[in-house]
Amino acid sequence: MRIYISVDMEGVTGVVDADDVQPGGRDYERGRAMMAEDVNAAVRGALTAGAADILVNDAHGPMRNLLPEALHPAVRLVRGRPKQFGMLEGLTGEYDAALCVGYHSRAGAPGVLSHSFMGHEIEDMWLDGRPVGEIGLAHATAAALGVPVVALTGDDAACAEMTEWDASVVTVPVKYARDRFAAELRPGAEAREAIEEAVARALSQDPPRPAPSTTEATLTVRWQSASVAATLLGIPGVTADDPRTVRATGELPALYRQFGVWMRVAASLTNQPPYC
């Protein structure tokens, strides 16, 4: 059994603030250690369920948060950027299941460090008219590749967002949001035990694989900056709904990759801190 793990940081056990997840933040080194522990708990669960091959993708910010020496020796790690497939780099239809570890809720949701990909630069996103963030877009893209997302860890808001998207996904709340930068934390040992058990259970259920899909989808993004939207109109197939909102239609794996280009364009035009 081949398992793919996409790892974000805002939904990791014990993390509540930008200083916990940004390089140079006063608690970043502690945050990256907590991130590795959550990943290792998921890896132990996958191995218990019979995984023979596990690929971990560091999907947060600079994508150099996970230290290879801190990870379980059974995993292969994708680290650094740029990555053409971003938070899903390395995911193909050859994997039997995908896990989302340390994920957070979308922009505007009442979750810990909630945002959609780019802090407040992205105000809203929709997939085929349905509000979406990193959770829903990762799930839909994996499904288009024929890979089921079977488990997610994060705060209770992230878990609720995944359940709303797909109730069959096993979720593990490692903290409970009190506000965007505050949470009630589960004890670390308890949270990791829950992650390990949930992943083993989710994979042992022999999750059904979605059929790979070539159906086209429409991704719509409202930006904080009208200059970003205007610049993106130079990309073939991108159209405007209004001065700050653009959309494009295509097959989901390719559309996900194109969205990565949109973000690189936005990053070149703006200098916004990610959480404000």
PDB file of C-alpha atoms in Angstrom:
ATOM      1  CA  MET A   1       0.000   0.000   0.000  1.00  0.00           C
ATOM      2  CA  ARG A   2       1.389   3.385  -1.080  1.00  0.00           C
ATOM      3  CA  ILE A   3       0.474   6.400   1.055  1.00  0.00           C
ATOM      4  CA  TYR A   4       0.867  10.109   0.323  1.00  0.00           C
ATOM      5  CA  ILE A   5       0.966  12.675   3.161  1.00  0.00           C
ATOM      6  CA  SER A   6       0.587  16.417   2.561  1.00  0.00           C
ATOM      7  CA  VAL A   7       1.696  18.344   5.654  1.00  0.00           C
ATOM      8  CA  ASP A   8       0.727  21.913   6.456  1.00  0.00           C
ATOM      9  CA  MET A   9       1.662  23.651   9.706  1.00  0.00           C
ATOM     10  CA  GLU A  10      -1.156  25.863  10.988  1.00  0.00           C
ATOM     11  CA  GLY A  11      -3.217  22.844  12.049  1.00  0.00           C
ATOM     12  CA  VAL A  12      -0.379  21.146  13.948  1.00  0.00           C
ATOM     13  CA  THR A  13      -0.699  20.272  17.631  1.00  0.00           C
ATOM     14  CA  GLY A  14       0.095  23.249  19.882  1.00  0.00           C
ATOM     15  CA  VAL A  15       0.348  25.882  17.117  1.00  0.00           C
ATOM     16  CA  VAL A  16      -1.780  29.038  17.443  1.00  0.00           C
ATOM     17  CA  ASP A  17       0.168  32.065  16.183  1.00  0.00           C
ATOM     18  CA  ALA A  18       2.176  33.310  13.217  1.00  0.00           C
ATOM     19  CA  ASP A  19       5.297  33.218  15.408  1.00  0.00           C
ATOM     20  CA  ASP A  20       4.768  29.458  15.665  1.00  0.00           C
ATOM     21  CA  VAL A  21       4.836  28.835  11.920  1.00  0.00           C
ATOM     22  CA  GLN A  22       6.988  31.491  10.253  1.00  0.00           C
ATOM     23  CA  PRO A  23      10.767  31.098   9.930  1.00  0.00           C
ATOM     24  CA  GLY A  24      12.317  33.638  12.279  1.00  0.00           C
ATOM     25  CA  GLY A  25       9.289  33.599  14.589  1.00  0.00           C
ATOM     26  CA  ARG A  26      10.149  33.277  18.250  1.00  0.00           C
ATOM     27  CA  ASP A  27       8.479  29.860  18.520  1.00  0.00           C
ATOM     28  CA  TYR A  28       9.081  28.592  14.980  1.00  0.00           C
ATOM     29  CA  GLU A  29      11.688  26.013  15.971  1.00  0.00           C
ATOM     30  CA  ARG A  30       9.268  24.578  18.514  1.00  0.00           C
ATOM     31  CA  GLY A  31       6.498  24.623  15.888  1.00  0.00           C
ATOM     32  CA  ARG A  32       8.527  22.687  13.348  1.00  0.00           C
ATOM     33  CA  ALA A  33       9.365  20.085  16.008  1.00  0.00           C
ATOM     34  CA  MET A  34       5.650  19.729  16.786  1.00  0.00           C
ATOM     35  CA  MET A  35       4.985  19.410  13.042  1.00  0.00           C
ATOM     36  CA  ALA A  36       7.412  16.495  12.773  1.00  0.00           C
ATOM     37  CA  GLU A  37       5.801  14.750  15.739  1.00  0.00           C
ATOM     38  CA  ASP A  38       2.337  14.953  14.154  1.00  0.00           C
ATOM     39  CA  VAL A  39       3.740  13.584  10.893  1.00  0.00           C
ATOM     40  CA  ASN A  40       5.466  10.723  12.684  1.00  0.00           C
ATOM     41  CA  ALA A  41       2.216   9.823  14.443  1.00  0.00           C
ATOM     42  CA  ALA A  42       0.464   9.628  11.055  1.00  0.00           C
ATOM     43  CA  VAL A  43       3.338   7.552   9.663  1.00  0.00           C
ATOM     44  CA  ARG A  44       3.128   5.079  12.559  1.00  0.00           C
ATOM     45  CA  GLY A  45      -0.585   4.703  11.887  1.00  0.00           C
ATOM     46  CA  ALA A  46       0.025   4.097   8.195  1.00  0.00           C
ATOM     47  CA  LEU A  47       2.658   1.482   8.930  1.00  0.00           C
ATOM     48  CA  THR A  48       0.304  -0.256  11.341  1.00  0.00           C
ATOM     49  CA  ALA A  49      -2.257  -0.443   8.546  1.00  0.00           C
ATOM     50  CA  GLY A  50       0.300  -2.064   6.229  1.00  0.00           C
ATOM     51  CA  ALA A  51       1.807   0.831   4.272  1.00  0.00           C
ATOM     52  CA  ALA A  52       4.898  -0.225   2.345  1.00  0.00           C
ATOM     53  CA  ASP A  53       5.751   3.136   0.789  1.00  0.00           C
ATOM     54  CA  ILE A  54       5.114   6.587   2.305  1.00  0.00           C
ATOM     55  CA  LEU A  55       5.843   9.917   0.634  1.00  0.00           C
ATOM     56  CA  VAL A  56       5.659  13.075   2.781  1.00  0.00           C
ATOM     57  CA  ASN A  57       5.354  16.505   1.151  1.00  0.00           C
ATOM     58  CA  ASP A  58       6.309  19.538   3.261  1.00  0.00           C
ATOM     59  CA  ALA A  59       3.482  21.802   2.103  1.00  0.00           C
ATOM     60  CA  HIS A  60       3.825  24.850   4.362  1.00  0.00           C
ATOM     61  CA  GLY A  61       5.254  28.258   3.456  1.00  0.00           C
ATOM     62  CA  PRO A  62       8.907  27.853   2.444  1.00  0.00           C
ATOM     63  CA  MET A  63       8.349  24.080   2.365  1.00  0.00           C
ATOM     64  CA  ARG A  64      11.582  23.548   4.302  1.00  0.00           C
ATOM     65  CA  ASN A  65      10.019  23.168   7.733  1.00  0.00           C
ATOM     66  CA  LEU A  66      10.449  19.440   8.263  1.00  0.00           C
ATOM     67  CA  LEU A  67      13.971  18.340   9.114  1.00  0.00           C
ATOM     68  CA  PRO A  68      14.696  14.973   7.478  1.00  0.00           C
ATOM     69  CA  GLU A  69      16.493  13.708  10.574  1.00  0.00           C
ATOM     70  CA  ALA A  70      13.386  14.391  12.688  1.00  0.00           C
ATOM     71  CA  LEU A  71      11.160  12.127  10.589  1.00  0.00           C
ATOM     72  CA  HIS A  72      10.432   8.434  10.833  1.00  0.00           C
ATOM     73  CA  PRO A  73      13.049   6.544   8.790  1.00  0.00           C
ATOM     74  CA  ALA A  74      10.347   4.819   6.734  1.00  0.00           C
ATOM     75  CA  VAL A  75       9.375   7.959   4.814  1.00  0.00           C
ATOM     76  CA  ARG A  76      10.623   9.768   1.740  1.00  0.00           C
ATOM     77  CA  LEU A  77      10.417  13.557   2.025  1.00  0.00           C
ATOM     78  CA  VAL A  78       9.737  16.163  -0.668  1.00  0.00           C
ATOM     79  CA  ARG A  79      11.231  19.409   0.601  1.00  0.00           C
ATOM     80  CA  GLY A  80      11.821  22.915  -0.775  1.00  0.00           C
ATOM     81  CA  ARG A  81      10.323  25.044  -3.525  1.00  0.00           C
ATOM     82  CA  PRO A  82       9.260  25.934  -6.129  1.00  0.00           C
ATOM     83  CA  LYS A  83       7.098  22.885  -6.661  1.00  0.00           C
ATOM     84  CA  GLN A  84       4.997  22.678  -9.795  1.00  0.00           C
ATOM     85  CA  PHE A  85       2.210  20.938  -7.866  1.00  0.00           C
ATOM     86  CA  GLY A  86       2.624  22.867  -4.625  1.00  0.00           C
ATOM     87  CA  MET A  87       0.928  21.332  -1.617  1.00  0.00           C
ATOM     88  CA  LEU A  88       0.283  18.152  -3.609  1.00  0.00           C
ATOM     89  CA  GLU A  89       3.740  17.777  -5.149  1.00  0.00           C
ATOM     90  CA  GLY A  90       4.456  14.140  -5.913  1.00  0.00           C
ATOM     91  CA  LEU A  91       0.844  12.952  -5.720  1.00  0.00           C
ATOM     92  CA  THR A  92      -0.110  10.661  -8.601  1.00  0.00           C
ATOM     93  CA  GLY A  93      -2.761   8.057  -9.234  1.00  0.00           C
ATOM     94  CA  GLU A  94      -0.261   5.394  -8.169  1.00  0.00           C
ATOM     95  CA  TYR A  95      -0.967   6.135  -4.497  1.00  0.00           C
ATOM     96  CA  ASP A  96      -3.673   4.194  -2.663  1.00  0.00           C
ATOM     97  CA  ALA A  97      -4.638   6.974  -0.251  1.00  0.00           C
ATOM     98  CA  ALA A  98      -3.742  10.499   0.808  1.00  0.00           C
ATOM     99  CA  LEU A  99      -3.574  12.065   4.273  1.00  0.00           C
ATOM    100  CA  CYS A 100      -3.759  15.766   5.149  1.00  0.00           C
ATOM    101  CA  VAL A 101      -1.822  16.543   8.331  1.00  0.00           C
ATOM    102  CA  GLY A 102      -1.816  19.944  10.051  1.00  0.00           C
ATOM    103  CA  TYR A 103      -4.419  21.541   7.775  1.00  0.00           C
ATOM    104  CA  HIS A 104      -6.454  24.666   8.583  1.00  0.00           C
ATOM    105  CA  SER A 105      -9.798  26.169   7.637  1.00  0.00           C
ATOM    106  CA  ARG A 106     -10.345  28.495   4.692  1.00  0.00           C
ATOM    107  CA  ALA A 107     -10.234  32.295   4.599  1.00  0.00           C
ATOM    108  CA  GLY A 108     -12.948  33.904   6.688  1.00  0.00           C
ATOM    109  CA  ALA A 109     -13.682  30.784   8.742  1.00  0.00           C
ATOM    110  CA  PRO A 110     -13.455  31.013  12.545  1.00  0.00           C
ATOM    111  CA  GLY A 111     -10.478  28.677  12.787  1.00  0.00           C
ATOM    112  CA  VAL A 112      -6.919  28.925  14.054  1.00  0.00           C
ATOM    113  CA  LEU A 113      -4.738  30.799  11.529  1.00  0.00           C
ATOM    114  CA  SER A 114      -7.507  30.443   8.945  1.00  0.00           C
ATOM    115  CA  HIS A 115      -6.679  31.581   5.405  1.00  0.00           C
ATOM    116  CA  SER A 116      -6.605  30.267   1.861  1.00  0.00           C
ATOM    117  CA  PHE A 117      -3.074  29.773   0.549  1.00  0.00           C
ATOM    118  CA  MET A 118      -1.882  33.415   0.760  1.00  0.00           C
ATOM    119  CA  GLY A 119      -2.866  35.051   4.034  1.00  0.00           C
ATOM    120  CA  HIS A 120      -5.265  37.905   3.391  1.00  0.00           C
ATOM    121  CA  GLU A 121      -4.206  38.352  -0.244  1.00  0.00           C
ATOM    122  CA  ILE A 122      -6.853  35.773  -1.224  1.00  0.00           C
ATOM    123  CA  GLU A 123     -10.199  36.858   0.168  1.00  0.00           C
ATOM    124  CA  ASP A 124     -12.413  34.061  -1.181  1.00  0.00           C
ATOM    125  CA  MET A 125     -12.273  31.027  -3.440  1.00  0.00           C
ATOM    126  CA  TRP A 126     -14.922  28.881  -5.095  1.00  0.00           C
ATOM    127  CA  LEU A 127     -14.746  25.568  -6.921  1.00  0.00           C
ATOM    128  CA  ASP A 128     -17.718  25.153  -9.248  1.00  0.00           C
ATOM    129  CA  GLY A 129     -19.469  27.799  -7.184  1.00  0.00           C
ATOM    130  CA  ARG A 130     -18.813  26.067  -3.865  1.00  0.00           C
ATOM    131  CA  PRO A 131     -16.728  27.919  -1.248  1.00  0.00           C
ATOM    132  CA  VAL A 132     -13.340  26.225  -1.056  1.00  0.00           C
ATOM    133  CA  GLY A 133      -9.963  26.540   0.634  1.00  0.00           C
ATOM    134  CA  GLU A 134      -6.892  24.383   0.840  1.00  0.00           C
ATOM    135  CA  ILE A 135      -8.857  21.444   2.247  1.00  0.00           C
ATOM    136  CA  GLY A 136     -11.512  21.240  -0.448  1.00  0.00           C
ATOM    137  CA  LEU A 137      -9.142  21.936  -3.320  1.00  0.00           C
ATOM    138  CA  ALA A 138      -6.704  19.258  -2.153  1.00  0.00           C
ATOM    139  CA  HIS A 139      -9.536  16.746  -1.737  1.00  0.00           C
ATOM    140  CA  ALA A 140     -11.049  17.491  -5.146  1.00  0.00           C
ATOM    141  CA  THR A 141      -7.688  17.349  -6.924  1.00  0.00           C
ATOM    142  CA  ALA A 142      -6.730  14.068  -5.282  1.00  0.00           C
ATOM    143  CA  ALA A 143     -10.110  12.626  -6.242  1.00  0.00           C
ATOM    144  CA  ALA A 144      -9.593  13.710  -9.857  1.00  0.00           C
ATOM    145  CA  LEU A 145      -6.344  11.730  -9.803  1.00  0.00           C
ATOM    146  CA  GLY A 146      -8.224   8.711  -8.445  1.00  0.00           C
ATOM    147  CA  VAL A 147      -6.752   8.953  -4.927  1.00  0.00           C
ATOM    148  CA  PRO A 148      -9.041   9.116  -1.864  1.00  0.00           C
ATOM    149  CA  VAL A 149      -8.227  11.501   0.981  1.00  0.00           C
ATOM    150  CA  VAL A 150      -8.934   9.284   3.994  1.00  0.00           C
ATOM    151  CA  ALA A 151      -7.828  11.307   7.032  1.00  0.00           C
ATOM    152  CA  LEU A 152      -7.205  14.906   8.089  1.00  0.00           C
ATOM    153  CA  THR A 153      -5.731  16.452  11.235  1.00  0.00           C
ATOM    154  CA  GLY A 154      -6.113  20.069  12.330  1.00  0.00           C
ATOM    155  CA  ASP A 155      -8.255  22.189  14.610  1.00  0.00           C
ATOM    156  CA  ASP A 156     -11.968  21.545  15.027  1.00  0.00           C
ATOM    157  CA  ALA A 157     -12.826  24.131  12.340  1.00  0.00           C
ATOM    158  CA  ALA A 158     -10.620  22.366   9.791  1.00  0.00           C
ATOM    159  CA  CYS A 159     -12.163  19.036  10.728  1.00  0.00           C
ATOM    160  CA  ALA A 160     -15.666  20.456  10.303  1.00  0.00           C
ATOM    161  CA  GLU A 161     -14.721  21.882   6.903  1.00  0.00           C
ATOM    162  CA  MET A 162     -13.482  18.506   5.720  1.00  0.00           C
ATOM    163  CA  THR A 163     -16.578  16.755   7.056  1.00  0.00           C
ATOM    164  CA  GLU A 164     -18.752  19.242   5.174  1.00  0.00           C
ATOM    165  CA  TRP A 165     -16.758  18.489   2.029  1.00  0.00           C
ATOM    166  CA  ASP A 166     -16.647  14.696   2.494  1.00  0.00           C
ATOM    167  CA  ALA A 167     -18.154  13.084   5.581  1.00  0.00           C
ATOM    168  CA  SER A 168     -16.344   9.798   4.933  1.00  0.00           C
ATOM    169  CA  VAL A 169     -12.926  11.315   5.749  1.00  0.00           C
ATOM    170  CA  VAL A 170     -11.706  10.473   9.264  1.00  0.00           C
ATOM    171  CA  THR A 171     -10.792  13.692  11.100  1.00  0.00           C
ATOM    172  CA  VAL A 172      -8.679  14.298  14.188  1.00  0.00           C
ATOM    173  CA  PRO A 173      -9.068  17.613  16.063  1.00  0.00           C
ATOM    174  CA  VAL A 174      -5.789  18.344  17.831  1.00  0.00           C
ATOM    175  CA  LYS A 175      -7.061  21.684  19.184  1.00  0.00           C
ATOM    176  CA  TYR A 176     -10.286  23.667  19.496  1.00  0.00           C
ATOM    177  CA  ALA A 177     -10.402  27.196  18.135  1.00  0.00           C
ATOM    178  CA  ARG A 178     -11.223  29.993  20.560  1.00  0.00           C
ATOM    179  CA  ASP A 179     -10.358  32.649  17.985  1.00  0.00           C
ATOM    180  CA  ARG A 180      -8.055  33.044  14.995  1.00  0.00           C
ATOM    181  CA  PHE A 181      -4.960  33.141  17.192  1.00  0.00           C
ATOM    182  CA  ALA A 182      -6.145  31.208  20.234  1.00  0.00           C
ATOM    183  CA  ALA A 183      -7.153  27.618  20.919  1.00  0.00           C
ATOM    184  CA  GLU A 184      -7.761  25.055  23.618  1.00  0.00           C
ATOM    185  CA  LEU A 185      -5.012  22.509  23.050  1.00  0.00           C
ATOM    186  CA  ARG A 186      -5.204  18.765  23.440  1.00  0.00           C
ATOM    187  CA  PRO A 187      -2.229  17.366  25.355  1.00  0.00           C
ATOM    188  CA  GLY A 188       0.484  16.495  22.875  1.00  0.00           C
ATOM    189  CA  ALA A 189       0.714  12.818  23.718  1.00  0.00           C
ATOM    190  CA  GLU A 190      -3.061  12.456  23.535  1.00  0.00           C
ATOM    191  CA  ALA A 191      -3.252  14.245  20.180  1.00  0.00           C
ATOM    192  CA  ARG A 192      -0.552  12.085  18.619  1.00  0.00           C
ATOM    193  CA  GLU A 193      -2.094   8.911  19.910  1.00  0.00           C
ATOM    194  CA  ALA A 194      -5.381  10.011  18.339  1.00  0.00           C
ATOM    195  CA  ILE A 195      -3.648  10.747  15.020  1.00  0.00           C
ATOM    196  CA  GLU A 196      -1.936   7.370  14.960  1.00  0.00           C
ATOM    197  CA  GLU A 197      -5.129   5.480  15.797  1.00  0.00           C
ATOM    198  CA  ALA A 198      -7.284   7.403  13.325  1.00  0.00           C
ATOM    199  CA  VAL A 199      -4.873   6.950  10.416  1.00  0.00           C
ATOM    200  CA  ALA A 200      -4.532   3.221  11.098  1.00  0.00           C
ATOM    201  CA  ARG A 201      -8.315   2.905  11.272  1.00  0.00           C
ATOM    202  CA  ALA A 202      -8.941   4.966   8.118  1.00  0.00           C
ATOM    203  CA  LEU A 203      -6.475   2.944   6.056  1.00  0.00           C
ATOM    204  CA  SER A 204      -7.597  -0.395   7.448  1.00  0.00           C
ATOM    205  CA  GLN A 205     -11.116   0.270   6.177  1.00  0.00           C
ATOM    206  CA  ASP A 206      -9.834  -0.256   2.616  1.00  0.00           C
ATOM    207  CA  PRO A 207     -11.167   3.101   1.385  1.00  0.00           C
ATOM    208  CA  PRO A 208     -12.818   3.003  -2.030  1.00  0.00           C
ATOM    209  CA  ARG A 209     -10.877   4.717  -4.793  1.00  0.00           C
ATOM    210  CA  PRO A 210     -12.671   7.419  -6.773  1.00  0.00           C
ATOM    211  CA  ALA A 211     -12.567   6.974 -10.514  1.00  0.00           C
ATOM    212  CA  PRO A 212      -9.997   9.288 -12.107  1.00  0.00           C
ATOM    213  CA  SER A 213     -11.831  12.196 -13.674  1.00  0.00           C
ATOM    214  CA  THR A 214     -11.217  14.411 -16.686  1.00  0.00           C
ATOM    215  CA  THR A 215     -14.340  16.468 -16.005  1.00  0.00           C
ATOM    216  CA  GLU A 216     -13.624  20.179 -16.175  1.00  0.00           C
ATOM    217  CA  ALA A 217     -14.044  22.362 -13.096  1.00  0.00           C
ATOM    218  CA  THR A 218     -14.138  26.123 -12.607  1.00  0.00           C
ATOM    219  CA  LEU A 219     -11.929  27.816 -10.011  1.00  0.00           C
ATOM    220  CA  THR A 220     -12.801  31.369  -9.004  1.00  0.00           C
ATOM    221  CA  VAL A 221     -10.588  33.534  -6.772  1.00  0.00           C
ATOM    222  CA  ARG A 222     -11.263  36.964  -5.288  1.00  0.00           C
ATOM    223  CA  TRP A 223      -8.027  38.813  -4.555  1.00  0.00           C
ATOM    224  CA  GLN A 224      -7.431  41.627  -2.124  1.00  0.00           C
ATOM    225  CA  SER A 225      -5.558  43.501  -4.848  1.00  0.00           C
ATOM    226  CA  ALA A 226      -7.118  44.500  -8.149  1.00  0.00           C
ATOM    227  CA  SER A 227      -3.619  44.647  -9.670  1.00  0.00           C
ATOM    228  CA  VAL A 228      -3.202  40.907  -9.128  1.00  0.00           C
ATOM    229  CA  ALA A 229      -6.503  40.166 -10.873  1.00  0.00           C
ATOM    230  CA  ALA A 230      -5.627  42.507 -13.763  1.00  0.00           C
ATOM    231  CA  THR A 231      -2.222  40.884 -14.264  1.00  0.00           C
ATOM    232  CA  LEU A 232      -3.670  37.375 -14.255  1.00  0.00           C
ATOM    233  CA  LEU A 233      -5.880  38.298 -17.200  1.00  0.00           C
ATOM    234  CA  GLY A 234      -2.744  38.005 -19.307  1.00  0.00           C
ATOM    235  CA  ILE A 235      -2.849  34.218 -18.827  1.00  0.00           C
ATOM    236  CA  PRO A 236      -4.866  32.497 -21.586  1.00  0.00           C
ATOM    237  CA  GLY A 237      -8.192  31.189 -20.292  1.00  0.00           C
ATOM    238  CA  VAL A 238      -8.369  33.501 -17.263  1.00  0.00           C
ATOM    239  CA  THR A 239     -11.411  35.789 -17.271  1.00  0.00           C
ATOM    240  CA  ALA A 240     -12.714  38.459 -14.888  1.00  0.00           C
ATOM    241  CA  ASP A 241     -15.940  38.439 -12.909  1.00  0.00           C
ATOM    242  CA  ASP A 242     -15.181  41.877 -11.468  1.00  0.00           C
ATOM    243  CA  PRO A 243     -12.011  43.986 -10.950  1.00  0.00           C
ATOM    244  CA  ARG A 244     -10.754  41.710  -8.137  1.00  0.00           C
ATOM    245  CA  THR A 245     -12.197  38.316  -9.104  1.00  0.00           C
ATOM    246  CA  VAL A 246     -10.895  35.957 -11.785  1.00  0.00           C
ATOM    247  CA  ARG A 247     -11.802  32.483 -12.919  1.00  0.00           C
ATOM    248  CA  ALA A 248     -10.550  29.687 -15.135  1.00  0.00           C
ATOM    249  CA  THR A 249     -11.927  26.324 -16.236  1.00  0.00           C
ATOM    250  CA  GLY A 250     -10.025  23.114 -16.839  1.00  0.00           C
ATOM    251  CA  GLU A 251      -9.310  19.594 -15.655  1.00  0.00           C
ATOM    252  CA  LEU A 252      -8.553  19.689 -11.959  1.00  0.00           C
ATOM    253  CA  PRO A 253      -4.962  18.496 -11.754  1.00  0.00           C
ATOM    254  CA  ALA A 254      -3.963  21.015 -14.436  1.00  0.00           C
ATOM    255  CA  LEU A 255      -6.150  23.723 -12.887  1.00  0.00           C
ATOM    256  CA  TYR A 256      -4.522  23.150  -9.494  1.00  0.00           C
ATOM    257  CA  ARG A 257      -1.110  23.571 -11.099  1.00  0.00           C
ATOM    258  CA  GLN A 258      -2.237  26.745 -12.887  1.00  0.00           C
ATOM    259  CA  PHE A 259      -3.457  28.142  -9.571  1.00  0.00           C
ATOM    260  CA  GLY A 260       0.114  27.762  -8.327  1.00  0.00           C
ATOM    261  CA  VAL A 261       1.183  30.085 -11.149  1.00  0.00           C
ATOM    262  CA  TRP A 262      -1.479  32.578 -10.061  1.00  0.00           C
ATOM    263  CA  MET A 263      -0.002  32.585  -6.559  1.00  0.00           C
ATOM    264  CA  ARG A 264       3.516  33.143  -7.863  1.00  0.00           C
ATOM    265  CA  VAL A 265       2.246  36.106  -9.878  1.00  0.00           C
ATOM    266  CA  ALA A 266       0.480  37.477  -6.794  1.00  0.00           C
ATOM    267  CA  ALA A 267       3.591  37.026  -4.662  1.00  0.00           C
ATOM    268  CA  SER A 268       5.648  38.994  -7.189  1.00  0.00           C
ATOM    269  CA  LEU A 269       3.194  41.913  -7.024  1.00  0.00           C
ATOM    270  CA  THR A 270       2.509  42.111  -3.299  1.00  0.00           C
ATOM    271  CA  ASN A 271       4.404  42.085  -0.037  1.00  0.00           C
ATOM    272  CA  GLN A 272       1.727  41.126   2.456  1.00  0.00           C
ATOM    273  CA  PRO A 273       2.448  39.310   5.720  1.00  0.00           C
ATOM    274  CA  PRO A 274       0.504  36.064   5.763  1.00  0.00           C
ATOM    275  CA  TYR A 275      -1.594  36.606   8.894  1.00  0.00           C
ATOM    276  CA  CYS A 276      -3.016  40.043   9.534  1.00  0.00           C
TER     277      CYS A 276
END
